[in-house]
Amino acid sequence: MTTAGFRVLDEKSLIEYIKSTPSLASKLGNEVGDLKIKEVGDGNLNFVYIIVSPSGSIVVKQAIPYVRCIGESWPMTKERSYFEATALKRQHGLSPKHVPEVYHFDRTMSVIGMRYIEPPHIILRKGLIAGVEYPLLAEHMAEFMANTLFYTSLLYLTTTQHKSAVAEFCANVEMCRLTEQVVFSDPYKISEFNRWTTPYLDSDAEAVRNDKVLKLEVAELKSKFCEKTQALIHGDLHTGSVMVTHESTQAIDPEFAFYGPMGFDVGAFIGNLFLAYFAQDGHADQGNDRKAYKAWIIDTVADTWNLFYKKFTSLWDIHKEGPGEAYLHEIYNDIELWELVKQKYMIELFHDSLGFAAAKMIRRIVGVAHVEDFESITDLVKRADCERRALDFAKNLMKKRRTFNTITDVISLAQ
Ligand code: ADP
Ligand code: SR1
Ligand code: MG
Ligand code: MG
Ligand code: MG
């Protein structure tokens, strides 16, 4: 596959590429004679290589011009790599402890070189399936989301700074269209790409397609996704985009980044925690009923929202006198008005997050791309049972989201 200087790399040609790229070779201590290279991409879209030399290690990610999990029949711009590299750099600047450093970017080749997030880091989704508790996860994710969302919003930026950043990321249009299709449209209609645990969920999938209230709600969320240029969002912040140890949390894979509604990130993360929660009964066995683990996931949902709220509003407090042009300073100087503004902003963000969480759950059960949380449950009756409970919760959540005032109310619905 070649288009004006682009070629798909493999383990062999990547060695030559690294040898001729000083910014990568230097991270390997320039010891490029005996490199160990392994392709580890387990995501839906791209190729990811781990490269280890005797004195260093890196990860190289290459975007190819189609959707990897479907094949060449679904073309997809490899320019996504540009937006991923740009977002990674910006997010690393805003939340350096939770985003890998970018060492190299080659737009022609759609290649990003970045820090190898070394073992014992694993993908969070895998840890959630294995039943591992991560005591700092909520704190770290709240910090990542508060920093990246607050500092790229009009609460911190001038309208001129914000508009030019919005314009830059507007060009990530193909990735946005993919989300519009697979999250907000396909699950609610007949689509060749949809799938579900058949025959057990046949009538559940049909019920989603025939639910007029749900379709109106998802249309509203789709409008918000397309129209609300609130902050630079990661755009795909599910539990497969987070790598963890007990001490460390790293957000990767922001190729869907653009200026969109903050709730899309908060909701993606919380919605995927709820997917993990509903999958637990399928992973329970005689040795472990997973009850305690379910309680930990629920606590993590609550802590994520509550800590995010705290960190985000405290950044807002600190930067009230800053360059942000969303509100007049005289509003901030009036304690009652400032409280009112804060409450209004945060409750809307909460309801957006709940709506997007629900949409992200529904698409993983009746849409094209499923999650390992459920797919790894081999007993199909059990799997369908877990998926149905998650789906029913998500449908309710989407419809009733505006009636919730606290995350505790949401958790009661899940339990
Ligand atoms: P995709 O865009 O195809 O989903 P990801 O960026 O999610 O690709 O990467 C796929 C997999 O590669 C991840 O699940 C993770 O296992 C591994 N990976 C990606 N980036 C890194 C990194 N910087 N360090 C270590 N492993 C990584
Ligand atoms: C064809 S849909 C592929 C999905 O994988 C990515 O990680 C995004 O979630 C996208 O929706
Ligand atoms: Mg990924
Ligand atoms: Mg990706
Ligand atoms: Mg999702």
Short mmCIF file of C-alpha atoms in Angstrom, two decimals, residues 3 27 46 66 149 160 170 188 190 209 214 219 246 259 326 328 355 370 382 404:
data_model
loop_
_atom_site.label_atom_id
_atom_site.label_comp_id
_atom_site.label_asym_id
_atom_site.label_seq_id
_atom_site.Cartn_x
_atom_site.Cartn_y
_atom_site.Cartn_z
CA THR A 3 0.32 6.83 -1.27
CA LYS A 27 15.86 6.67 22.64
CA ASN A 46 -3.85 0.49 14.11
CA TYR A 66 -8.48 1.46 6.79
CA LEU A 149 -10.79 19.41 29.78
CA THR A 160 -9.46 33.57 20.01
CA CYS A 170 -12.29 20.27 13.13
CA TYR A 188 -30.66 2.33 16.48
CA ILE A 190 -30.69 -2.00 10.77
CA ARG A 209 -34.40 -0.09 17.08
CA LEU A 214 -34.56 6.34 23.05
CA ALA A 219 -30.45 12.24 18.47
CA HIS A 246 -1.38 -0.05 41.26
CA TYR A 259 -13.17 19.93 20.40
CA ALA A 326 -16.71 32.39 29.31
CA LEU A 328 -17.64 38.23 33.15
CA GLY A 355 -26.17 10.36 28.42
CA HIS A 370 -17.89 -5.10 21.28
CA LYS A 382 -24.61 -16.07 30.84
CA PHE A 404 -30.30 12.48 38.56
#
